[in-house]
Coordinates of C-alpha atoms in Angstrom, one line a residue:
M22 CA 40.4 43.5 -3.8
D23 CA 43.3 41.8 -5.2
I24 CA 42.4 40.4 -8.1
L25 CA 45.7 38.1 -8.8
R26 CA 44.0 35.9 -5.4
K27 CA 40.9 35.1 -7.8
L28 CA 42.7 33.4 -10.1
L29 CA 42.6 30.1 -10.9
N30 CA 45.9 28.0 -11.4
P31 CA 46.1 27.0 -14.8
F32 CA 47.8 23.5 -14.4
G33 CA 44.4 22.8 -12.2
K34 CA 45.4 20.4 -9.2
G35 CA 48.4 18.8 -9.8
D36 CA 46.8 15.9 -10.5
G37 CA 49.3 14.7 -12.6
K38 CA 47.1 14.8 -15.8
K39 CA 48.5 15.9 -19.1
H40 CA 47.2 19.6 -19.9
Q41 CA 46.9 20.5 -23.5
Y42 CA 48.8 24.3 -24.1
Q43 CA 47.3 26.8 -27.1
D44 CA 49.9 28.8 -28.7
L45 CA 47.7 32.1 -28.1
S46 CA 49.8 34.2 -30.0
K47 CA 49.2 32.5 -33.7
E48 CA 45.6 33.8 -33.8
S49 CA 46.7 37.2 -34.1
K50 CA 48.3 38.0 -37.6
Q51 CA 49.7 40.6 -35.5
V52 CA 52.4 38.3 -34.2
S53 CA 55.0 36.8 -35.7
S54 CA 55.6 34.1 -33.1
V55 CA 58.3 31.0 -33.4
P56 CA 55.9 28.0 -33.0
P57 CA 56.9 26.1 -29.8
S58 CA 58.2 22.3 -30.0
K59 CA 56.4 19.4 -29.4
I60 CA 59.3 18.7 -26.7
L61 CA 59.0 22.1 -25.5
L62 CA 55.3 22.3 -24.8
Y63 CA 55.4 18.6 -23.2
A64 CA 58.3 19.8 -20.7
R65 CA 56.1 23.0 -19.6
D66 CA 53.3 20.2 -18.8
I67 CA 55.8 18.6 -16.7
A68 CA 57.3 21.1 -15.2
G69 CA 53.8 23.0 -14.4
V70 CA 52.1 20.2 -12.6
Q71 CA 55.3 19.6 -10.9
I72 CA 55.6 23.1 -9.3
Q73 CA 52.0 23.3 -8.9
Q74 CA 52.1 20.5 -6.2
F75 CA 54.5 22.2 -4.3
M76 CA 53.0 25.5 -4.8
S77 CA 49.7 24.2 -3.6
I78 CA 51.1 23.6 0.1
L79 CA 52.4 27.1 0.4
N80 CA 49.5 29.7 1.8
N81 CA 49.1 32.3 -1.2
C82 CA 51.8 30.7 -3.8
R83 CA 50.3 31.8 -7.1
W84 CA 50.6 31.9 -10.8
L85 CA 51.5 35.2 -11.8
R86 CA 51.9 33.9 -15.7
A87 CA 51.5 30.4 -16.6
E88 CA 50.2 30.5 -20.1
Y89 CA 52.1 30.4 -23.6
T90 CA 53.3 33.4 -24.7
Y91 CA 55.3 35.0 -27.0
P92 CA 57.4 37.0 -27.3
A93 CA 58.7 36.3 -23.2
F94 CA 61.5 36.4 -21.0
D95 CA 61.1 33.3 -19.0
S96 CA 58.7 30.1 -19.3
M97 CA 56.4 30.8 -16.8
N98 CA 56.6 32.9 -13.1
F99 CA 55.2 32.5 -9.9
I100 CA 54.9 34.8 -6.6
Y101 CA 55.1 33.6 -3.1
K102 CA 55.5 35.9 -0.2
N103 CA 58.3 38.4 -1.7
K104 CA 59.9 36.9 -4.4
I105 CA 59.2 36.4 -7.3
F106 CA 60.6 33.3 -9.2
S107 CA 60.8 33.4 -13.3
V108 CA 61.2 29.9 -14.9
I109 CA 62.7 29.0 -18.3
I110 CA 62.4 25.2 -19.2
D111 CA 66.3 23.1 -19.7
I112 CA 65.7 20.4 -22.2
Q113 CA 68.6 17.9 -21.3
D114 CA 69.9 14.8 -22.8
E115 CA 70.1 12.0 -20.7
N116 CA 74.1 12.8 -20.2
G117 CA 73.4 16.0 -18.7
I118 CA 73.5 18.5 -21.7
S119 CA 71.7 21.4 -22.0
Y120 CA 69.9 22.2 -25.4
L121 CA 69.0 26.1 -23.5
P122 CA 70.2 28.6 -25.7
D123 CA 72.2 31.3 -24.6
N124 CA 70.1 34.0 -25.6
Y125 CA 66.9 32.7 -23.6
I126 CA 69.5 32.5 -20.5
K127 CA 70.4 36.3 -21.1
R128 CA 67.2 37.2 -21.8
Q129 CA 65.7 35.7 -18.1
L130 CA 68.9 37.5 -16.4
L131 CA 68.6 40.6 -18.0
A132 CA 64.7 40.4 -17.1
S133 CA 65.4 39.2 -13.6
R134 CA 67.9 41.8 -13.2
Q135 CA 65.3 44.8 -14.0
H136 CA 62.6 43.5 -12.5
N137 CA 63.5 42.1 -9.6
L138 CA 62.7 38.1 -9.8
V139 CA 64.6 35.1 -8.5
P140 CA 66.1 33.5 -12.1
C141 CA 65.2 29.6 -12.3
K142 CA 65.9 26.5 -14.6
F143 CA 63.4 23.8 -14.4
P144 CA 65.5 20.7 -16.2
V145 CA 63.9 18.2 -18.1
T146 CA 65.5 15.4 -19.4
V147 CA 64.7 13.5 -22.7
D148 CA 66.2 10.8 -24.5
N149 CA 67.3 12.7 -27.8
P150 CA 66.2 15.9 -27.8
H151 CA 67.1 16.2 -31.8
N152 CA 64.3 13.4 -32.3
P153 CA 62.7 13.2 -28.2
D154 CA 60.5 10.1 -27.8
L155 CA 58.4 12.3 -25.6
S156 CA 57.7 8.9 -23.6
T157 CA 61.1 9.5 -21.9
A158 CA 61.1 13.4 -21.0
K159 CA 60.7 13.5 -16.8
A160 CA 61.7 16.0 -14.8
L161 CA 65.6 15.5 -13.6
N162 CA 64.4 15.5 -9.8
K163 CA 61.7 15.6 -7.6
G164 CA 60.7 18.6 -5.3
W165 CA 60.8 21.8 -7.0
N166 CA 63.4 21.2 -9.4
L167 CA 64.7 24.6 -9.3
F168 CA 68.2 25.9 -9.9
H169 CA 69.4 29.0 -9.9
T170 CA 70.0 29.9 -13.8
E171 CA 73.2 32.2 -13.2
T172 CA 74.6 30.0 -10.3
G173 CA 73.3 26.6 -10.7
E174 CA 72.6 26.3 -6.7
P175 CA 69.0 24.7 -6.1
I176 CA 65.8 26.9 -5.5
I177 CA 63.8 26.0 -2.2
P178 CA 61.2 29.3 -2.7
E179 CA 59.9 28.3 0.9
H180 CA 63.6 29.4 2.3
L181 CA 64.0 32.4 0.0
A182 CA 60.8 34.0 0.7
T183 CA 60.2 36.3 3.4
T184 CA 57.5 39.1 4.7
E185 CA 60.3 42.1 4.7
K186 CA 58.4 44.9 2.0
V187 CA 59.5 44.7 -1.9
L188 CA 58.1 46.8 -4.1
M189 CA 56.6 46.2 -7.2
S190 CA 58.7 46.1 -10.1
E191 CA 56.6 48.0 -13.4
W192 CA 56.6 44.7 -15.4
E193 CA 55.1 43.4 -11.8
M194 CA 52.4 46.3 -12.5
R195 CA 51.8 45.6 -15.8
N196 CA 51.1 42.1 -15.2
F197 CA 48.8 43.0 -12.7
A198 CA 46.9 44.8 -15.6
I199 CA 46.9 43.0 -18.4
I200 CA 45.5 39.9 -15.8
F201 CA 42.7 42.2 -14.4
T202 CA 42.1 43.6 -18.0
R203 CA 42.0 39.9 -19.8
K204 CA 39.2 39.2 -16.7
H205 CA 37.2 42.4 -17.5
L206 CA 37.0 41.4 -21.3
E207 CA 36.1 37.6 -20.3
A208 CA 33.6 38.4 -18.1
K209 CA 31.9 40.1 -21.0
K210 CA 32.7 37.1 -22.9
M211 CA 35.3 38.8 -25.3
K212 CA 37.3 35.9 -27.0
I213 CA 40.9 36.1 -25.8
L214 CA 43.0 35.9 -29.4
S215 CA 46.8 36.7 -27.2
F216 CA 48.5 38.7 -24.9
Q217 CA 52.1 39.4 -23.4
D218 CA 53.6 41.4 -20.6
T219 CA 57.3 42.1 -22.3
L220 CA 57.3 46.2 -21.0
E221 CA 58.8 46.8 -24.7
V222 CA 56.1 45.2 -27.1
D223 CA 52.9 47.1 -27.5
P224 CA 50.1 46.7 -27.9
Q225 CA 49.4 44.1 -24.8
L226 CA 46.3 42.5 -25.7
W227 CA 44.3 41.0 -28.7
F228 CA 40.4 39.9 -28.6
V229 CA 37.4 39.2 -30.3
D230 CA 34.8 41.7 -29.1
S231 CA 31.0 41.4 -29.2
N232 CA 30.2 41.9 -32.8
G233 CA 32.9 39.3 -33.8
N234 CA 35.7 41.7 -34.7
K235 CA 39.4 41.5 -34.1
C236 CA 40.7 44.2 -31.6
W237 CA 43.7 45.0 -30.0
A238 CA 44.4 46.9 -26.5
V239 CA 47.0 49.0 -24.9
V240 CA 47.7 48.6 -21.4
R241 CA 48.7 50.7 -18.5
C242 CA 48.7 51.7 -15.1
A243 CA 49.6 53.7 -12.7
K244 CA 50.6 53.7 -8.9
S245 CA 48.7 56.7 -7.5
P246 CA 45.4 57.2 -7.1
E247 CA 46.4 61.0 -7.7
K248 CA 47.5 60.2 -11.2
E249 CA 45.5 58.3 -14.0
A250 CA 47.1 55.8 -16.7
Q251 CA 48.9 57.7 -19.6
K252 CA 49.0 56.4 -22.8
P253 CA 52.7 55.6 -24.2
K254 CA 53.7 58.2 -26.3
Q255 CA 54.1 55.8 -29.4
L256 CA 50.5 55.2 -29.6
N257 CA 50.4 57.1 -32.8
E258 CA 53.2 54.2 -34.2
I259 CA 51.3 51.3 -32.1
I260 CA 48.4 52.4 -34.0
R261 CA 49.9 52.9 -37.6
R262 CA 50.6 49.4 -37.2
C263 CA 47.7 47.9 -36.1
F264 CA 45.5 50.4 -38.2
K265 CA 43.5 47.2 -39.8
N266 CA 42.0 46.1 -36.4
N267 CA 39.9 48.6 -34.1
G268 CA 42.1 49.1 -30.7
Y269 CA 41.5 50.3 -27.2
F270 CA 43.3 51.8 -24.6
A271 CA 42.8 50.1 -21.1
G272 CA 44.1 52.7 -18.1
L273 CA 44.1 51.0 -14.4
V274 CA 44.8 53.1 -11.3
L275 CA 46.5 50.9 -8.4
I276 CA 45.5 51.8 -4.9
P277 CA 47.2 50.4 -2.3
Q278 CA 45.1 49.7 0.5
D279 CA 47.0 48.3 4.0
I280 CA 47.1 50.7 6.5
D281 CA 51.0 50.4 6.8
A282 CA 51.6 50.6 2.9
D283 CA 52.5 54.3 3.0
G284 CA 51.4 55.2 -0.4
Q285 CA 53.5 52.0 -1.7
L286 CA 52.8 49.2 -3.8
Y287 CA 54.5 46.4 -2.2
R288 CA 53.9 42.4 -3.4
G289 CA 51.4 40.4 -2.3
A290 CA 49.4 43.6 -0.3
N291 CA 46.0 44.3 -0.8
V292 CA 45.3 46.7 -3.9
K293 CA 42.2 48.1 -4.9
I294 CA 42.0 48.7 -9.1
E295 CA 40.3 51.8 -10.2
F296 CA 38.7 51.0 -13.9
T297 CA 36.6 52.8 -15.7
G298 CA 36.4 50.5 -18.8
L299 CA 38.1 50.6 -22.1
E300 CA 38.8 53.5 -24.2
K301 CA 38.3 53.1 -27.8
I302 CA 41.2 55.4 -29.9
H303 CA 41.3 53.7 -33.7
S304 CA 38.1 52.7 -35.3
V305 CA 38.8 50.8 -38.6
L306 CA 37.1 53.4 -41.5

């Protein structure tokens, strides 16, 4: 089963309506996030709706992460064939001056090199980025409106993506495992408070269990049926930091199903998931 193919697009059908974003991290007291500005959330909505209009005409082009999360190396990302496109919102004034911080660019470029992503900017212009009138915000161009973060060249996903096999990166596998675990919890009527897929940060998930308790989960995966997902070496440190809440471990095994997979996990391929449920690793006294 390819769980990614069963996810609904969070921006709907590209109907042009504005969507409300919830800062999923703010409900978790274990996450110190920087509140997003109104213009950033509004610009994300513009980008998401416009990009999705073009995603919808491509076969199996889908979001990997479109929700607002913190920390993250980009604003949203999506996959088409063997390419993953990492997108950051580039807010500009009417003269084309960018207000995108350099550290955001460096963070995205580093992640793109590490995880084999295509780094993109989505420019949104506004009258005055310091005190913006949201009604003046608009995408710089029609179409995909994506530009390579480093070179500035226009990005057309259908021109870049091919059928050549590309191995899933560690980040992509972790993202896959987090999506599956979120769906598992939601199927059990548990509320997701926050999630993030930055490899260097633990835990990955905060949620409310069936008894109304705030809990956390560390998510890991293995890519061979002969192995099992390993708990992180720093687990005791994670428990020490999060000791006030019950903790769980979600260990998944991803098994390639395509005949020509050769035991490897490739982007867009069919994957079988072995998952026995959450293992409790910390109980509040």
